[in-house]
N, CA, C and O atoms as a Maestro MAE file, in Angstrom:
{
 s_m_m2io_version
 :::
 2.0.0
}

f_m_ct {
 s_m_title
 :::
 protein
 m_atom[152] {
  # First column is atom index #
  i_m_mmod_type
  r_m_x_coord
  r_m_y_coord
  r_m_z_coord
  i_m_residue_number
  s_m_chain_name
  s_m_pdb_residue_name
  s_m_pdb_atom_name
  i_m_atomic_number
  :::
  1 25 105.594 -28.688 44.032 1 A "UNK " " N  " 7
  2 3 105.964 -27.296 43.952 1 A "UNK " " CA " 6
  3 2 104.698 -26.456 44.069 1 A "UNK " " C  " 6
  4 15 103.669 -27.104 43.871 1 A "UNK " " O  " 8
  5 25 104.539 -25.193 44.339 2 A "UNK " " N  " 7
  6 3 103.647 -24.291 44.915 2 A "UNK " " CA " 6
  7 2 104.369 -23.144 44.660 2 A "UNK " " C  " 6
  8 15 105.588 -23.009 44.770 2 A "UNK " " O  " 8
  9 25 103.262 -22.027 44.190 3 A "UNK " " N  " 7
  10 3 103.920 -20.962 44.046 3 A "UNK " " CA " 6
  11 2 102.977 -19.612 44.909 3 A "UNK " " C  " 6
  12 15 101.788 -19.298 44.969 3 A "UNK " " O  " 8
  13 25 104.043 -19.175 45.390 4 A "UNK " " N  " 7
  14 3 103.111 -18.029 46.595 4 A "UNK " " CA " 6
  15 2 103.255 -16.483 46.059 4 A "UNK " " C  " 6
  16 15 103.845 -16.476 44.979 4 A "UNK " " O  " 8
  17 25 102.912 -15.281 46.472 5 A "UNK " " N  " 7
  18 3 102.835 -14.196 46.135 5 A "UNK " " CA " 6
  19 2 103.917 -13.645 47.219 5 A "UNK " " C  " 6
  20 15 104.297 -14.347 48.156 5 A "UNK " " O  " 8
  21 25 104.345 -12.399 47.009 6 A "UNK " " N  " 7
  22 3 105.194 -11.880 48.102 6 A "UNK " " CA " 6
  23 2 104.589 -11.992 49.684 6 A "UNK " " C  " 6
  24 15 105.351 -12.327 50.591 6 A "UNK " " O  " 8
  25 25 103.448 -11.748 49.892 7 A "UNK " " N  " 7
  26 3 102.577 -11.609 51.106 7 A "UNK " " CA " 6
  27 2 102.486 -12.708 51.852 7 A "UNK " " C  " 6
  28 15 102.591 -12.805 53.075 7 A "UNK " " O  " 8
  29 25 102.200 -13.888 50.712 8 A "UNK " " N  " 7
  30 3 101.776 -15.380 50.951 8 A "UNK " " CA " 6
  31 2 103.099 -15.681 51.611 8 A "UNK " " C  " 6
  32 15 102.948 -16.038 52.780 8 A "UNK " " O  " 8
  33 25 104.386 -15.639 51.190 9 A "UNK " " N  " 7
  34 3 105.843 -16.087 51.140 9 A "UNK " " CA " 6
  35 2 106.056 -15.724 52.582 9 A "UNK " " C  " 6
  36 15 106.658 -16.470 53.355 9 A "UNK " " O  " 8
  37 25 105.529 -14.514 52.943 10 A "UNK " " N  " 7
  38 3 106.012 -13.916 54.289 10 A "UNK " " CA " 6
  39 2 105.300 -14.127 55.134 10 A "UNK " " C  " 6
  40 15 105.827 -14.349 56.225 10 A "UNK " " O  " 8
  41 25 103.626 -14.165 55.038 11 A "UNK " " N  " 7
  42 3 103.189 -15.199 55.804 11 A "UNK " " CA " 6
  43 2 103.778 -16.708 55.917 11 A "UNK " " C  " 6
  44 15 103.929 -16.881 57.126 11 A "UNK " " O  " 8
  45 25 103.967 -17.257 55.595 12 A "UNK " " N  " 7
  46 3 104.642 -19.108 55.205 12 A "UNK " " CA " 6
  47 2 105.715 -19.110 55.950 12 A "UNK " " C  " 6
  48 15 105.892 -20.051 56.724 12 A "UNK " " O  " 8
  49 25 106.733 -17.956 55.855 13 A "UNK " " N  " 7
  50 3 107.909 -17.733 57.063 13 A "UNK " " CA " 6
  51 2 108.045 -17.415 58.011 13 A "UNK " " C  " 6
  52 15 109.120 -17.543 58.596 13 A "UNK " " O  " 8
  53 25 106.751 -16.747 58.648 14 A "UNK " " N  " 7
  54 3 106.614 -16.299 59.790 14 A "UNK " " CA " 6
  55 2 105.930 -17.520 60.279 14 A "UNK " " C  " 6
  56 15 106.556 -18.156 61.127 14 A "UNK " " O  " 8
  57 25 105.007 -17.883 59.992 15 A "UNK " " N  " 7
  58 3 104.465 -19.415 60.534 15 A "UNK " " CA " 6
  59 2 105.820 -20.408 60.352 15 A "UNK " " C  " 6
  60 15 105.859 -20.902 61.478 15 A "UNK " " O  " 8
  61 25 106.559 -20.792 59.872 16 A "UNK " " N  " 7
  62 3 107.603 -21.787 60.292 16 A "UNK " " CA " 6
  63 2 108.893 -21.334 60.716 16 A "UNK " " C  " 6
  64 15 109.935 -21.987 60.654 16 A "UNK " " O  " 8
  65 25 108.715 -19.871 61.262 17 A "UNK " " N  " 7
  66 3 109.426 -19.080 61.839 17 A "UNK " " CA " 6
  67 2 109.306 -19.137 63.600 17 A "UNK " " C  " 6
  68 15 110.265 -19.020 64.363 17 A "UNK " " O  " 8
  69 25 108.165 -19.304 63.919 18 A "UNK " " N  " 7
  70 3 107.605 -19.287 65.060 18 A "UNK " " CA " 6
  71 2 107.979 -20.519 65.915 18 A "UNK " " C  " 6
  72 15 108.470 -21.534 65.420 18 A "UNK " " O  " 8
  73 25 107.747 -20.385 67.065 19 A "UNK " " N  " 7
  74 3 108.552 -21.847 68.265 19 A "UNK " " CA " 6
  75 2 107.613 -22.514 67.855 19 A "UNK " " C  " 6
  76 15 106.818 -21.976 67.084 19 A "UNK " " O  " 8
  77 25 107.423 -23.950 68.271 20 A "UNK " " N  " 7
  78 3 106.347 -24.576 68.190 20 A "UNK " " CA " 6
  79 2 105.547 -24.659 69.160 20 A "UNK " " C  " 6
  80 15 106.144 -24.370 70.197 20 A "UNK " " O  " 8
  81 25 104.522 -24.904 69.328 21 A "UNK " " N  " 7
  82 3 103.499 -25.312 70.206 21 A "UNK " " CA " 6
  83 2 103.986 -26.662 71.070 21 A "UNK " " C  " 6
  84 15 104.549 -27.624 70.547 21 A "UNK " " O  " 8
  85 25 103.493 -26.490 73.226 22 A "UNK " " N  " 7
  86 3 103.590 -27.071 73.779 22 A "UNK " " CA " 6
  87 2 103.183 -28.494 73.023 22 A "UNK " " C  " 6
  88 15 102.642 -28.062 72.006 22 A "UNK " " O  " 8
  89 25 103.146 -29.538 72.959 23 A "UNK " " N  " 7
  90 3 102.133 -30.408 73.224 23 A "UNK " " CA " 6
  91 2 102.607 -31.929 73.907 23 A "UNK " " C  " 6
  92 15 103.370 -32.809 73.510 23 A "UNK " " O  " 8
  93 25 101.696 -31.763 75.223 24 A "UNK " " N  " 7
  94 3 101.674 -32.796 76.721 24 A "UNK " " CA " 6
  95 2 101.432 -33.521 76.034 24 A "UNK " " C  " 6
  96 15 102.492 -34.107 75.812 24 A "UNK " " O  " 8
  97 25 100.148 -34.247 75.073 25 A "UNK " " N  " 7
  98 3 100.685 -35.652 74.787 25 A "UNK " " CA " 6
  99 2 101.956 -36.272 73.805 25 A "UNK " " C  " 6
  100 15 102.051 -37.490 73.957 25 A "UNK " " O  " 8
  101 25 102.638 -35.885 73.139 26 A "UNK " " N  " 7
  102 3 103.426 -35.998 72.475 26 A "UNK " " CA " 6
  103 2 104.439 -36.460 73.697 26 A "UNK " " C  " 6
  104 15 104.949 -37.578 73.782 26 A "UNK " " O  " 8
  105 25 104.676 -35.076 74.874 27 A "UNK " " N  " 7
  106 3 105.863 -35.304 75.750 27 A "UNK " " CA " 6
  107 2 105.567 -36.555 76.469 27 A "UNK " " C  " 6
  108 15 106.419 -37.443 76.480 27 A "UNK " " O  " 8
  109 25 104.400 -36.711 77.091 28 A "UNK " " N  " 7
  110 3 103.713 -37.857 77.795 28 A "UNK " " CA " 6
  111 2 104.240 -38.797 76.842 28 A "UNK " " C  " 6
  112 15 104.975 -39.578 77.446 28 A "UNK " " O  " 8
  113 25 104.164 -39.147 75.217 29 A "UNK " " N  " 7
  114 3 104.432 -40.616 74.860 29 A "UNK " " CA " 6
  115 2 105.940 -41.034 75.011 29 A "UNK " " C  " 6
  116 15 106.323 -42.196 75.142 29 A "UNK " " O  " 8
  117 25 106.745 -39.909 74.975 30 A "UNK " " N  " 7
  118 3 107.981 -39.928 74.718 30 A "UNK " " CA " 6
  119 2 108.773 -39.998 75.864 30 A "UNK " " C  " 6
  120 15 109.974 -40.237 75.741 30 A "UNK " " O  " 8
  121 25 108.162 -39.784 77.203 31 A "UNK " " N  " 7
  122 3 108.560 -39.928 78.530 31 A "UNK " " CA " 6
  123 2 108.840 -41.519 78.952 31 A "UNK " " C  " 6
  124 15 109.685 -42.041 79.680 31 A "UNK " " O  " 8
  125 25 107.675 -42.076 78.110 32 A "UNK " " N  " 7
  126 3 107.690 -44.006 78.467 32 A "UNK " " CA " 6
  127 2 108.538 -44.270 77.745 32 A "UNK " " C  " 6
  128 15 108.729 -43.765 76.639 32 A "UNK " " O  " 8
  129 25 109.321 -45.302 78.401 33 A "UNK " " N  " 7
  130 3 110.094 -46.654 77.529 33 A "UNK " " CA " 6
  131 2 108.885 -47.349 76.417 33 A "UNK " " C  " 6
  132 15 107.667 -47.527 76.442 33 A "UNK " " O  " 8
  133 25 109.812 -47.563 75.632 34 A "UNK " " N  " 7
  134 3 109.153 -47.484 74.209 34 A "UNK " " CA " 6
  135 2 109.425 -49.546 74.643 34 A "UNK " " C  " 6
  136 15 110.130 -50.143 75.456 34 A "UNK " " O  " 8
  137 25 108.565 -49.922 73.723 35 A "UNK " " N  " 7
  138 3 108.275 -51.951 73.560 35 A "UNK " " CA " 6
  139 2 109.501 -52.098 73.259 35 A "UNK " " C  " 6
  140 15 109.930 -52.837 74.144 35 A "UNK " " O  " 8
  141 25 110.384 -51.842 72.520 36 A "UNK " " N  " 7
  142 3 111.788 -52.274 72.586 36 A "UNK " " CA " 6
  143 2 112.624 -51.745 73.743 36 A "UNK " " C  " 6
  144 15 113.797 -52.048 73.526 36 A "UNK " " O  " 8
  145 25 112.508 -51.159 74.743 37 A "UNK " " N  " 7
  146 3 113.254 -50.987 75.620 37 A "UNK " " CA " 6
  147 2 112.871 -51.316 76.974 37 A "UNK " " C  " 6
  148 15 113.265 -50.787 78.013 37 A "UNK " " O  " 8
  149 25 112.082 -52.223 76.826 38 A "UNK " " N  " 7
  150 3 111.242 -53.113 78.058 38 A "UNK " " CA " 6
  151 2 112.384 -54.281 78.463 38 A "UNK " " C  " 6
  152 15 112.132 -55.116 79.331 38 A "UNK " " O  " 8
  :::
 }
 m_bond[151] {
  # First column is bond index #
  i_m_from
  i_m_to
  i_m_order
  :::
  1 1 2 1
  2 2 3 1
  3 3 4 2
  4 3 5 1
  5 5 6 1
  6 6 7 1
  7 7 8 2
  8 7 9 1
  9 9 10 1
  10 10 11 1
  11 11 12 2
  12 11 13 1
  13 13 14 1
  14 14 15 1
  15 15 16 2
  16 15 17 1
  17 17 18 1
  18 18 19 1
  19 19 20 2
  20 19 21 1
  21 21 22 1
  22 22 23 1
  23 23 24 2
  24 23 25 1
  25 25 26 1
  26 26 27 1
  27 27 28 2
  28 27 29 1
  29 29 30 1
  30 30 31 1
  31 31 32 2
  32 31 33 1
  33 33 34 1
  34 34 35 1
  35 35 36 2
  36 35 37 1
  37 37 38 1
  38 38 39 1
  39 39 40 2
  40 39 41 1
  41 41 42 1
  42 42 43 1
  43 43 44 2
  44 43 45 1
  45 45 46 1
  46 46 47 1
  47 47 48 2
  48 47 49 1
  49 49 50 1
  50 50 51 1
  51 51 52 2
  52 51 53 1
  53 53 54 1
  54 54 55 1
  55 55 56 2
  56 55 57 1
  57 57 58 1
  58 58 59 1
  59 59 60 2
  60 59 61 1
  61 61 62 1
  62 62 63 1
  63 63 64 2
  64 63 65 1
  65 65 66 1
  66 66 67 1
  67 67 68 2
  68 67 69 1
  69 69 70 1
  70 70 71 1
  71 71 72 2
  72 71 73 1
  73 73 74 1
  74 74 75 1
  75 75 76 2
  76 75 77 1
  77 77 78 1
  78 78 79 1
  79 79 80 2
  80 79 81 1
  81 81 82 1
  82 82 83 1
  83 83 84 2
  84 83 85 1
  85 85 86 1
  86 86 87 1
  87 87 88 2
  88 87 89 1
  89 89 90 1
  90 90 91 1
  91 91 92 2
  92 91 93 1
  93 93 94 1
  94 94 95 1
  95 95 96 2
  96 95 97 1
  97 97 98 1
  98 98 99 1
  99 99 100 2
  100 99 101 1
  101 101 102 1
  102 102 103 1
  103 103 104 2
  104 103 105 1
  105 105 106 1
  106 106 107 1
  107 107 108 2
  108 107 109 1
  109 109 110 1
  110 110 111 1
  111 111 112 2
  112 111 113 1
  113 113 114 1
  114 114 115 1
  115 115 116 2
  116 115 117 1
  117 117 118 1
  118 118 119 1
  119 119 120 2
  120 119 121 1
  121 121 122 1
  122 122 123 1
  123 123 124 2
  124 123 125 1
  125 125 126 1
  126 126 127 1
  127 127 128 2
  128 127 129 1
  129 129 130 1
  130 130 131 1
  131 131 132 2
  132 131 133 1
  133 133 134 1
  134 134 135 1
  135 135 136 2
  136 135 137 1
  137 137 138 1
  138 138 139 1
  139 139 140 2
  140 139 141 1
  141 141 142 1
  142 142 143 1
  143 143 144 2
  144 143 145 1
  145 145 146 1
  146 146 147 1
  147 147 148 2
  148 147 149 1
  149 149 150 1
  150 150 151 1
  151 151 152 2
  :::
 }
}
């Protein structure tokens, strides 16, 4: 548990409010057949 201030709270929601970030290697690992599907 963590406790935030009003400001803190609304910062914290706007950051997990937001799209996420591209990220190519993540898509790149997930594009391959995974060792069990060989």
């Amino acid at each position: 548990m963590f406790v935030l201030d009003d400001a803190a709270w609304a910062d914290l929601q706007a950051l997990l409010d937001r799209p996420p970030s591209p990220k190519p290697e993540l898509a790149r690992l997930l594009a391959n057949p995974s060792t069990l599907e060989r």
